[in-house]
Amino acid sequence: VTLHLNPISSVHIHQKPLVFLLNSPLPLVWKLKTERLAPGIRRVFIVSLGSIVQFEKGNFSLSAETEEKLFPEKNEHLLQWAQKEYGAVTSFTELKISRNIYIKVGE
């Protein structure tokens, strides 16, 4: 699955830390494609067991962290866990089948 990340239209270059929880019932390769995200900013990608994150060429991967974790099974439990773990959830998306996911990051 390719995860496309770029800032909302009102933000020229996104310069804040981000945390993504990428959950799947089967192990996946998450391919990251980014636009206009400032280098050197902490970005964390937590994936379900057996999954990996592949970064595009460039220096984005130098400031990105990946971690495997066993997530709660049901979405409502995952959401509660994320809120408890990180204090807030700004976006939650569930897709049954997808090759591309487009996410706008920003304020």
PDB file of C-alpha atoms in Angstrom:
ATOM      1  CA  VAL A   1       0.000   0.000   0.000  1.00  0.00           C
ATOM      2  CA  THR A   2       1.372   3.410  -0.938  1.00  0.00           C
ATOM      3  CA  LEU A   3       0.833   6.148   1.643  1.00  0.00           C
ATOM      4  CA  HIS A   4       0.936   9.617   0.052  1.00  0.00           C
ATOM      5  CA  LEU A   5       1.591  12.406   2.573  1.00  0.00           C
ATOM      6  CA  ASN A   6       1.492  16.090   1.766  1.00  0.00           C
ATOM      7  CA  PRO A   7       0.478  19.252   3.609  1.00  0.00           C
ATOM      8  CA  ILE A   8      -2.897  20.912   3.435  1.00  0.00           C
ATOM      9  CA  SER A   9      -3.078  23.701   0.850  1.00  0.00           C
ATOM     10  CA  SER A  10      -2.655  26.507   3.412  1.00  0.00           C
ATOM     11  CA  VAL A  11       0.689  25.074   4.617  1.00  0.00           C
ATOM     12  CA  HIS A  12       3.595  25.453   2.199  1.00  0.00           C
ATOM     13  CA  ILE A  13       5.951  23.054   4.013  1.00  0.00           C
ATOM     14  CA  HIS A  14       4.814  20.922   6.959  1.00  0.00           C
ATOM     15  CA  GLN A  15       7.250  21.297   9.860  1.00  0.00           C
ATOM     16  CA  LYS A  16       5.672  19.478  12.811  1.00  0.00           C
ATOM     17  CA  PRO A  17       6.156  15.971  14.222  1.00  0.00           C
ATOM     18  CA  LEU A  18       3.703  13.273  13.142  1.00  0.00           C
ATOM     19  CA  VAL A  19       2.724   9.833  14.426  1.00  0.00           C
ATOM     20  CA  PHE A  20       0.998   7.295  12.178  1.00  0.00           C
ATOM     21  CA  LEU A  21      -0.514   4.017  13.345  1.00  0.00           C
ATOM     22  CA  LEU A  22      -0.687   1.743  10.299  1.00  0.00           C
ATOM     23  CA  ASN A  23      -2.731  -1.305  11.165  1.00  0.00           C
ATOM     24  CA  SER A  24      -3.582  -4.259   8.951  1.00  0.00           C
ATOM     25  CA  PRO A  25      -4.859  -7.786   9.691  1.00  0.00           C
ATOM     26  CA  LEU A  26      -2.151  -9.093   7.314  1.00  0.00           C
ATOM     27  CA  PRO A  27       1.474  -7.935   7.136  1.00  0.00           C
ATOM     28  CA  LEU A  28       1.958  -5.169   4.569  1.00  0.00           C
ATOM     29  CA  VAL A  29       4.712  -3.199   2.936  1.00  0.00           C
ATOM     30  CA  TRP A  30       3.814   0.463   3.433  1.00  0.00           C
ATOM     31  CA  LYS A  31       5.492   2.565   0.729  1.00  0.00           C
ATOM     32  CA  LEU A  32       5.837   6.212   1.685  1.00  0.00           C
ATOM     33  CA  LYS A  33       5.613   9.036  -0.846  1.00  0.00           C
ATOM     34  CA  THR A  34       5.911  12.520   0.595  1.00  0.00           C
ATOM     35  CA  GLU A  35       5.719  16.057  -0.697  1.00  0.00           C
ATOM     36  CA  ARG A  36       6.572  19.303   1.062  1.00  0.00           C
ATOM     37  CA  LEU A  37       7.409  17.743   4.440  1.00  0.00           C
ATOM     38  CA  ALA A  38      10.388  19.453   6.068  1.00  0.00           C
ATOM     39  CA  PRO A  39      13.420  17.213   6.577  1.00  0.00           C
ATOM     40  CA  GLY A  40      14.786  16.559  10.057  1.00  0.00           C
ATOM     41  CA  ILE A  41      11.371  16.572  11.789  1.00  0.00           C
ATOM     42  CA  ARG A  42      10.460  13.530  13.913  1.00  0.00           C
ATOM     43  CA  ARG A  43       7.886  11.325  12.231  1.00  0.00           C
ATOM     44  CA  VAL A  44       6.916   7.977  13.732  1.00  0.00           C
ATOM     45  CA  PHE A  45       5.316   5.092  11.838  1.00  0.00           C
ATOM     46  CA  ILE A  46       3.993   2.344  14.079  1.00  0.00           C
ATOM     47  CA  VAL A  47       2.971  -0.703  12.067  1.00  0.00           C
ATOM     48  CA  SER A  48       1.204  -3.951  12.863  1.00  0.00           C
ATOM     49  CA  LEU A  49       3.342  -7.043  13.407  1.00  0.00           C
ATOM     50  CA  GLY A  50       5.140  -8.259  10.295  1.00  0.00           C
ATOM     51  CA  SER A  51       4.630  -5.014   8.358  1.00  0.00           C
ATOM     52  CA  ILE A  52       7.405  -2.697   7.200  1.00  0.00           C
ATOM     53  CA  VAL A  53       7.723   0.870   5.934  1.00  0.00           C
ATOM     54  CA  GLN A  54       9.702   1.661   2.797  1.00  0.00           C
ATOM     55  CA  PHE A  55      10.823   5.245   2.332  1.00  0.00           C
ATOM     56  CA  GLU A  56      11.502   7.055  -0.919  1.00  0.00           C
ATOM     57  CA  LYS A  57      15.070   7.924  -1.726  1.00  0.00           C
ATOM     58  CA  GLY A  58      16.225  11.010   0.108  1.00  0.00           C
ATOM     59  CA  ASN A  59      16.781  12.089   3.677  1.00  0.00           C
ATOM     60  CA  PHE A  60      13.216  11.659   4.992  1.00  0.00           C
ATOM     61  CA  SER A  61      14.090   8.272   6.482  1.00  0.00           C
ATOM     62  CA  LEU A  62      16.878   9.820   8.598  1.00  0.00           C
ATOM     63  CA  SER A  63      14.375  11.517  10.912  1.00  0.00           C
ATOM     64  CA  ALA A  64      11.633   8.881  10.647  1.00  0.00           C
ATOM     65  CA  GLU A  65      11.208   6.053  13.124  1.00  0.00           C
ATOM     66  CA  THR A  66       9.414   2.778  12.557  1.00  0.00           C
ATOM     67  CA  GLU A  67       8.203   0.370  15.203  1.00  0.00           C
ATOM     68  CA  GLU A  68       6.199  -2.858  15.098  1.00  0.00           C
ATOM     69  CA  LYS A  69       3.415  -3.228  17.631  1.00  0.00           C
ATOM     70  CA  LEU A  70       0.545  -5.569  18.399  1.00  0.00           C
ATOM     71  CA  PHE A  71      -2.520  -3.345  18.082  1.00  0.00           C
ATOM     72  CA  PRO A  72      -5.955  -3.928  19.641  1.00  0.00           C
ATOM     73  CA  GLU A  73      -8.158  -5.894  17.241  1.00  0.00           C
ATOM     74  CA  LYS A  74     -11.283  -3.745  17.050  1.00  0.00           C
ATOM     75  CA  ASN A  75     -11.194  -0.202  15.697  1.00  0.00           C
ATOM     76  CA  GLU A  76     -12.902   1.321  18.723  1.00  0.00           C
ATOM     77  CA  HIS A  77     -10.292  -0.299  21.011  1.00  0.00           C
ATOM     78  CA  LEU A  78      -7.481   0.880  18.721  1.00  0.00           C
ATOM     79  CA  LEU A  79      -8.855   4.427  18.827  1.00  0.00           C
ATOM     80  CA  GLN A  80      -9.132   4.350  22.641  1.00  0.00           C
ATOM     81  CA  TRP A  81      -5.595   2.962  22.907  1.00  0.00           C
ATOM     82  CA  ALA A  82      -4.221   5.656  20.585  1.00  0.00           C
ATOM     83  CA  GLN A  83      -5.953   8.426  22.544  1.00  0.00           C
ATOM     84  CA  LYS A  84      -4.550   7.082  25.805  1.00  0.00           C
ATOM     85  CA  GLU A  85      -1.052   6.561  24.341  1.00  0.00           C
ATOM     86  CA  TYR A  86      -0.748   9.845  22.421  1.00  0.00           C
ATOM     87  CA  GLY A  87      -3.316  12.130  24.039  1.00  0.00           C
ATOM     88  CA  ALA A  88      -5.189  12.932  20.838  1.00  0.00           C
ATOM     89  CA  VAL A  89      -6.196  11.481  17.498  1.00  0.00           C
ATOM     90  CA  THR A  90      -6.613  13.979  14.680  1.00  0.00           C
ATOM     91  CA  SER A  91      -7.609  11.560  11.944  1.00  0.00           C
ATOM     92  CA  PHE A  92      -8.876   7.987  11.753  1.00  0.00           C
ATOM     93  CA  THR A  93      -9.459   6.193   8.475  1.00  0.00           C
ATOM     94  CA  GLU A  94     -10.585   2.632   7.816  1.00  0.00           C
ATOM     95  CA  LEU A  95     -10.299   1.151   4.343  1.00  0.00           C
ATOM     96  CA  LYS A  96     -11.222  -2.381   3.303  1.00  0.00           C
ATOM     97  CA  ILE A  97      -9.075  -2.567   0.172  1.00  0.00           C
ATOM     98  CA  SER A  98      -6.747   0.107  -1.145  1.00  0.00           C
ATOM     99  CA  ARG A  99      -3.467   0.407  -3.025  1.00  0.00           C
ATOM    100  CA  ASN A 100      -3.099   4.150  -2.423  1.00  0.00           C
ATOM    101  CA  ILE A 101      -3.980   6.253   0.611  1.00  0.00           C
ATOM    102  CA  TYR A 102      -3.771  10.045   0.372  1.00  0.00           C
ATOM    103  CA  ILE A 103      -3.426  12.000   3.614  1.00  0.00           C
ATOM    104  CA  LYS A 104      -3.190  15.761   3.971  1.00  0.00           C
ATOM    105  CA  VAL A 105      -1.312  16.814   7.102  1.00  0.00           C
ATOM    106  CA  GLY A 106      -1.539  20.219   8.753  1.00  0.00           C
ATOM    107  CA  GLU A 107      -3.225  22.355  11.346  1.00  0.00           C
TER     108      GLU A 107
END
